[in-house]
Amino acid sequence: MTGLFVTLEGGDAVGKTTQAEQLDGWLTARGRTVVRTREPGGTDLGLAIRDLVLHRDGHVAPRAEALLYAADRAHHVATVVEPALARGDVVLQDRYLDSSVAYQGAGRVLDAEEVRGLSLWAVGGLLPRLTVLLDLDPRVGRARRAGREQYDRLEAEDDAFHQRVRDAYLRIAAAEPRRFLVVDAALPPEDVQDRIRAAVEPLLEES
Ligand code: TYD
């Protein structure tokens, strides 16, 4: 038996955590074992990397940033994701390699294909069965984020950066329509959840 690998992607404050929690509850009620995890920071090593890359003051060279995310990913996949899939679990993961392509590629400093190739190398080619892209105008995301206390280094980037991230995500999704479900994250959260469940349901039978 092989498990089911589902990732959630999108800009900051699009509601990934809420959606993952609800999907987790639904899957668990259906008798599936769910491993909820995230990048960066899904392992001890990853937490250290997360701290370096998100909360270090000042500039991190773009290639260094891409390598740090890829290092986190390599360790996380090898020690958490693959063992869970081998047990037949459902892995519900907040962010994966599409985040690297969208964010590290979005500065246009790094080539999207190179960033993707680096991550694919890091994980031995493992791609999710389903990637849910929660798509939201970054200005709406910023308004949602305003109540939160902490900003990390990427959240602090300007609107133009977040618009490039959104555009990059939509391009990635359009290039792989079989893997992606794009959901309008401005919809009521229950409607977003219904769409996600409808996409996950048929996959449960094959996993
Ligand atoms: P996180 O704290 O998980 O916040 P969110 O709730 O927005 O998901 O976000 C981590 C930040 O790291 C987020 O701004 C996106 C960024 N990131 C990258 O730039 N590249 C990556 O490969 C990953 C996984 C995250």
mmCIF file of C-alpha atoms and ligand atoms in Angstrom:
data_model
loop_
_atom_site.group_PDB
_atom_site.id
_atom_site.type_symbol
_atom_site.label_atom_id
_atom_site.label_comp_id
_atom_site.label_asym_id
_atom_site.label_seq_id
_atom_site.Cartn_x
_atom_site.Cartn_y
_atom_site.Cartn_z
ATOM 1 C CA MET A 1 0.000 0.000 0.000
ATOM 2 C CA THR A 2 1.249 3.437 -0.817
ATOM 3 C CA GLY A 3 -0.027 6.490 0.982
ATOM 4 C CA LEU A 4 -1.373 9.711 -0.413
ATOM 5 C CA PHE A 5 0.755 12.845 -0.640
ATOM 6 C CA VAL A 6 -1.210 16.119 -0.680
ATOM 7 C CA THR A 7 0.366 19.559 -0.480
ATOM 8 C CA LEU A 8 -1.153 22.977 0.140
ATOM 9 C CA GLU A 9 0.328 26.016 -1.518
ATOM 10 C CA GLY A 10 -0.389 29.707 -1.801
ATOM 11 C CA GLY A 11 0.712 33.123 -0.634
ATOM 12 C CA ASP A 12 0.865 34.163 2.985
ATOM 13 C CA ALA A 13 -2.407 34.191 4.948
ATOM 14 C CA VAL A 14 -4.508 32.395 2.347
ATOM 15 C CA GLY A 15 -5.882 29.995 4.956
ATOM 16 C CA LYS A 16 -3.731 26.900 4.416
ATOM 17 C CA THR A 17 -3.632 26.003 8.097
ATOM 18 C CA THR A 18 -7.401 26.191 8.568
ATOM 19 C CA GLN A 19 -8.014 24.112 5.463
ATOM 20 C CA ALA A 20 -5.421 21.519 6.485
ATOM 21 C CA GLU A 21 -6.972 21.205 9.965
ATOM 22 C CA GLN A 22 -10.438 20.613 8.531
ATOM 23 C CA LEU A 23 -9.222 18.150 5.938
ATOM 24 C CA ASP A 24 -7.271 16.327 8.640
ATOM 25 C CA GLY A 25 -10.460 15.947 10.718
ATOM 26 C CA TRP A 26 -12.442 14.667 7.746
ATOM 27 C CA LEU A 27 -9.770 12.152 6.723
ATOM 28 C CA THR A 28 -9.311 10.940 10.288
ATOM 29 C CA ALA A 29 -13.076 10.433 10.632
ATOM 30 C CA ARG A 30 -12.855 8.247 7.541
ATOM 31 C CA GLY A 31 -10.326 6.057 9.287
ATOM 32 C CA ARG A 32 -7.171 7.331 7.608
ATOM 33 C CA THR A 33 -3.962 8.020 9.483
ATOM 34 C CA VAL A 34 -2.930 11.566 8.691
ATOM 35 C CA VAL A 35 0.537 13.050 9.068
ATOM 36 C CA ARG A 36 0.315 16.826 9.043
ATOM 37 C CA THR A 37 3.574 18.531 8.392
ATOM 38 C CA ARG A 38 5.123 21.604 6.823
ATOM 39 C CA GLU A 39 8.131 23.123 5.172
ATOM 40 C CA PRO A 40 10.268 24.784 6.233
ATOM 41 C CA GLY A 41 10.519 23.303 9.711
ATOM 42 C CA GLY A 42 8.974 19.830 9.622
ATOM 43 C CA THR A 43 11.991 18.308 11.419
ATOM 44 C CA ASP A 44 14.460 19.420 14.115
ATOM 45 C CA LEU A 45 17.041 20.196 11.474
ATOM 46 C CA GLY A 46 14.335 21.957 9.489
ATOM 47 C CA LEU A 47 13.426 24.150 12.473
ATOM 48 C CA ALA A 48 17.032 25.312 12.674
ATOM 49 C CA ILE A 49 17.036 26.002 8.924
ATOM 50 C CA ARG A 50 13.690 27.793 9.215
ATOM 51 C CA ASP A 51 15.166 30.056 11.840
ATOM 52 C CA LEU A 52 18.185 30.801 9.680
ATOM 53 C CA VAL A 53 16.255 31.542 6.566
ATOM 54 C CA LEU A 54 13.234 33.396 7.945
ATOM 55 C CA HIS A 55 14.313 35.145 11.104
ATOM 56 C CA ARG A 56 17.878 36.090 10.429
ATOM 57 C CA ASP A 57 18.268 39.854 10.168
ATOM 58 C CA GLY A 58 19.401 41.113 6.843
ATOM 59 C CA HIS A 59 20.052 39.672 3.452
ATOM 60 C CA VAL A 60 20.393 36.007 2.557
ATOM 61 C CA ALA A 61 21.900 35.525 -0.904
ATOM 62 C CA PRO A 62 19.191 34.125 -3.225
ATOM 63 C CA ARG A 63 21.100 30.954 -4.097
ATOM 64 C CA ALA A 64 21.840 30.351 -0.408
ATOM 65 C CA GLU A 65 18.144 30.796 0.369
ATOM 66 C CA ALA A 66 17.162 28.294 -2.338
ATOM 67 C CA LEU A 67 19.727 25.783 -1.058
ATOM 68 C CA LEU A 68 18.559 26.135 2.543
ATOM 69 C CA TYR A 69 14.946 25.420 1.601
ATOM 70 C CA ALA A 70 16.127 22.503 -0.544
ATOM 71 C CA ALA A 71 18.222 21.119 2.340
ATOM 72 C CA ASP A 72 15.232 21.326 4.668
ATOM 73 C CA ARG A 73 13.139 19.557 2.020
ATOM 74 C CA ALA A 74 15.661 16.778 1.424
ATOM 75 C CA HIS A 75 15.849 15.916 5.120
ATOM 76 C CA HIS A 76 12.114 16.256 5.662
ATOM 77 C CA VAL A 77 11.173 13.994 2.744
ATOM 78 C CA ALA A 78 13.712 11.341 3.694
ATOM 79 C CA THR A 79 12.854 11.238 7.389
ATOM 80 C CA VAL A 80 9.138 12.151 7.581
ATOM 81 C CA VAL A 81 7.288 12.074 4.265
ATOM 82 C CA GLU A 82 8.631 8.909 2.661
ATOM 83 C CA PRO A 83 8.324 6.760 5.792
ATOM 84 C CA ALA A 84 4.731 7.958 6.249
ATOM 85 C CA LEU A 85 3.833 7.197 2.634
ATOM 86 C CA ALA A 86 5.462 3.784 2.954
ATOM 87 C CA ARG A 87 3.156 3.074 5.932
ATOM 88 C CA GLY A 88 0.152 4.007 3.794
ATOM 89 C CA ASP A 89 -0.613 7.254 5.625
ATOM 90 C CA VAL A 90 -2.015 10.430 4.153
ATOM 91 C CA VAL A 91 0.608 13.182 4.266
ATOM 92 C CA LEU A 92 -0.972 16.626 4.412
ATOM 93 C CA GLN A 93 1.761 19.125 3.936
ATOM 94 C CA ASP A 94 1.836 22.889 4.183
ATOM 95 C CA ARG A 95 4.173 24.028 1.348
ATOM 96 C CA TYR A 96 6.538 21.966 -0.780
ATOM 97 C CA LEU A 97 8.708 22.491 -3.812
ATOM 98 C CA ASP A 98 6.210 24.744 -5.582
ATOM 99 C CA SER A 99 6.860 27.279 -2.781
ATOM 100 C CA SER A 100 10.505 27.347 -3.786
ATOM 101 C CA VAL A 101 9.692 27.815 -7.452
ATOM 102 C CA ALA A 102 7.177 30.573 -6.681
ATOM 103 C CA TYR A 103 9.102 32.438 -3.962
ATOM 104 C CA GLN A 104 12.746 31.912 -4.872
ATOM 105 C CA GLY A 105 11.942 32.171 -8.581
ATOM 106 C CA ALA A 106 9.725 35.216 -8.043
ATOM 107 C CA GLY A 107 12.547 37.621 -7.456
ATOM 108 C CA ARG A 108 13.479 36.743 -11.058
ATOM 109 C CA VAL A 109 17.035 36.381 -9.845
ATOM 110 C CA LEU A 110 16.836 32.619 -10.036
ATOM 111 C CA ASP A 111 15.555 30.607 -12.923
ATOM 112 C CA ALA A 112 12.329 28.751 -12.056
ATOM 113 C CA GLU A 113 13.426 25.575 -13.841
ATOM 114 C CA GLU A 114 16.738 25.545 -11.974
ATOM 115 C CA VAL A 115 14.995 25.995 -8.624
ATOM 116 C CA ARG A 116 12.570 23.198 -9.452
ATOM 117 C CA GLY A 117 15.425 20.964 -10.605
ATOM 118 C CA LEU A 118 17.313 21.596 -7.373
ATOM 119 C CA SER A 119 14.299 20.627 -5.257
ATOM 120 C CA LEU A 120 13.526 17.578 -7.365
ATOM 121 C CA TRP A 121 17.100 16.448 -6.938
ATOM 122 C CA ALA A 122 16.821 17.033 -3.179
ATOM 123 C CA VAL A 123 13.767 14.779 -2.899
ATOM 124 C CA GLY A 124 14.680 12.130 -5.441
ATOM 125 C CA GLY A 125 11.872 13.241 -7.738
ATOM 126 C CA LEU A 126 8.946 12.838 -5.296
ATOM 127 C CA LEU A 127 5.927 14.859 -6.433
ATOM 128 C CA PRO A 128 2.578 15.125 -4.610
ATOM 129 C CA ARG A 129 -0.450 13.286 -6.003
ATOM 130 C CA LEU A 130 -2.455 16.477 -5.422
ATOM 131 C CA THR A 131 -1.406 20.057 -4.835
ATOM 132 C CA VAL A 132 -4.070 22.499 -3.708
ATOM 133 C CA LEU A 133 -3.284 26.067 -4.652
ATOM 134 C CA LEU A 134 -5.237 28.538 -2.532
ATOM 135 C CA ASP A 135 -5.240 31.546 -4.782
ATOM 136 C CA LEU A 136 -5.768 35.015 -3.331
ATOM 137 C CA ASP A 137 -5.078 38.603 -4.307
ATOM 138 C CA PRO A 138 -2.021 39.493 -2.171
ATOM 139 C CA ARG A 139 -3.641 42.737 -1.064
ATOM 140 C CA VAL A 140 -6.420 40.687 0.548
ATOM 141 C CA GLY A 141 -3.762 38.442 2.091
ATOM 142 C CA ARG A 142 -1.988 41.465 3.512
ATOM 143 C CA ALA A 143 -5.182 42.762 5.086
ATOM 144 C CA ARG A 144 -5.773 39.331 6.696
ATOM 145 C CA ARG A 145 -2.205 39.264 7.958
ATOM 146 C CA ALA A 146 -2.396 42.717 9.511
ATOM 147 C CA GLY A 147 -3.736 41.388 12.803
ATOM 148 C CA ARG A 148 -0.841 38.999 13.297
ATOM 149 C CA GLU A 149 2.102 39.966 15.396
ATOM 150 C CA GLN A 150 5.069 38.474 13.691
ATOM 151 C CA TYR A 151 6.301 39.137 10.200
ATOM 152 C CA ASP A 152 9.002 36.974 8.726
ATOM 153 C CA ARG A 153 11.549 38.066 6.174
ATOM 154 C CA LEU A 154 9.452 37.040 3.182
ATOM 155 C CA GLU A 155 6.181 38.378 4.535
ATOM 156 C CA ALA A 156 7.908 41.720 4.823
ATOM 157 C CA GLU A 157 8.544 41.869 1.063
ATOM 158 C CA ASP A 158 6.548 44.458 -0.887
ATOM 159 C CA ASP A 159 3.272 43.998 -2.779
ATOM 160 C CA ALA A 160 5.023 43.644 -6.125
ATOM 161 C CA PHE A 161 6.952 40.642 -4.774
ATOM 162 C CA HIS A 162 3.762 38.975 -3.532
ATOM 163 C CA GLN A 163 2.045 39.669 -6.843
ATOM 164 C CA ARG A 164 4.939 37.931 -8.626
ATOM 165 C CA VAL A 165 4.597 34.987 -6.241
ATOM 166 C CA ARG A 166 0.896 34.723 -7.067
ATOM 167 C CA ASP A 167 1.517 34.922 -10.821
ATOM 168 C CA ALA A 168 4.242 32.299 -10.546
ATOM 169 C CA TYR A 169 1.919 29.925 -8.666
ATOM 170 C CA LEU A 170 -0.783 30.302 -11.312
ATOM 171 C CA ARG A 171 1.754 29.556 -14.059
ATOM 172 C CA ILE A 172 3.013 26.471 -12.208
ATOM 173 C CA ALA A 173 -0.558 25.221 -11.735
ATOM 174 C CA ALA A 174 -1.435 25.803 -15.382
ATOM 175 C CA ALA A 175 1.622 23.811 -16.443
ATOM 176 C CA GLU A 176 0.570 20.767 -14.365
ATOM 177 C CA PRO A 177 -3.229 20.687 -14.418
ATOM 178 C CA ARG A 178 -3.383 17.014 -13.443
ATOM 179 C CA ARG A 179 -1.545 17.613 -10.177
ATOM 180 C CA PHE A 180 -3.121 20.948 -9.247
ATOM 181 C CA LEU A 181 -6.466 22.030 -7.881
ATOM 182 C CA VAL A 182 -6.720 25.831 -7.887
ATOM 183 C CA VAL A 183 -9.270 27.189 -5.413
ATOM 184 C CA ASP A 184 -10.337 30.795 -4.993
ATOM 185 C CA ALA A 185 -9.320 31.484 -1.395
ATOM 186 C CA ALA A 186 -11.647 34.478 -1.212
ATOM 187 C CA LEU A 187 -14.577 32.041 -1.075
ATOM 188 C CA PRO A 188 -16.088 31.208 2.323
ATOM 189 C CA PRO A 189 -13.776 28.686 4.070
ATOM 190 C CA GLU A 190 -16.500 25.961 4.026
ATOM 191 C CA ASP A 191 -16.755 26.244 0.235
ATOM 192 C CA VAL A 192 -12.990 26.048 -0.115
ATOM 193 C CA GLN A 193 -13.027 22.921 2.062
ATOM 194 C CA ASP A 194 -15.812 21.316 0.014
ATOM 195 C CA ARG A 195 -13.801 21.746 -3.170
ATOM 196 C CA ILE A 196 -10.717 20.254 -1.593
ATOM 197 C CA ARG A 197 -12.624 17.237 -0.259
ATOM 198 C CA ALA A 198 -14.197 16.647 -3.666
ATOM 199 C CA ALA A 199 -10.717 16.457 -5.182
ATOM 200 C CA VAL A 200 -9.273 14.255 -2.413
ATOM 201 C CA GLU A 201 -12.133 11.763 -2.232
ATOM 202 C CA PRO A 202 -11.421 9.853 -5.467
ATOM 203 C CA LEU A 203 -7.741 9.656 -4.570
ATOM 204 C CA LEU A 204 -8.437 7.835 -1.311
ATOM 205 C CA GLU A 205 -9.439 4.743 -3.196
ATOM 206 C CA GLU A 206 -6.157 4.441 -4.992
ATOM 207 C CA SER A 207 -4.001 4.981 -1.887
HETATM 208 P P1 TYD B 1 5.285 29.942 6.945
HETATM 209 O O1 TYD B 1 5.798 30.533 8.168
HETATM 210 O O2 TYD B 1 5.073 28.497 6.844
HETATM 211 O O3 TYD B 1 4.054 30.787 6.651
HETATM 212 P P2 TYD B 1 2.783 30.581 5.841
HETATM 213 O O4 TYD B 1 1.785 30.538 6.931
HETATM 214 O O5 TYD B 1 2.725 31.794 4.997
HETATM 215 O O6 TYD B 1 2.933 29.320 5.067
HETATM 216 O O7 TYD B 1 6.079 30.424 5.686
HETATM 217 C C1 TYD B 1 7.299 30.255 5.461
HETATM 218 C C2 TYD B 1 7.778 31.303 4.478
HETATM 219 O O8 TYD B 1 8.798 30.676 3.705
HETATM 220 C C3 TYD B 1 6.730 31.813 3.501
HETATM 221 O O9 TYD B 1 6.835 33.225 3.429
HETATM 222 C C4 TYD B 1 7.142 31.222 2.189
HETATM 223 C C5 TYD B 1 8.578 30.927 2.347
HETATM 224 N N1 TYD B 1 9.080 29.768 1.603
HETATM 225 C C6 TYD B 1 9.944 29.964 0.534
HETATM 226 O O10 TYD B 1 10.274 31.113 0.197
HETATM 227 N N2 TYD B 1 10.433 28.891 -0.135
HETATM 228 C C7 TYD B 1 10.109 27.615 0.206
HETATM 229 O O11 TYD B 1 10.592 26.643 -0.437
HETATM 230 C C8 TYD B 1 9.219 27.417 1.315
HETATM 231 C C9 TYD B 1 8.841 26.030 1.740
HETATM 232 C C10 TYD B 1 8.726 28.524 1.987
#
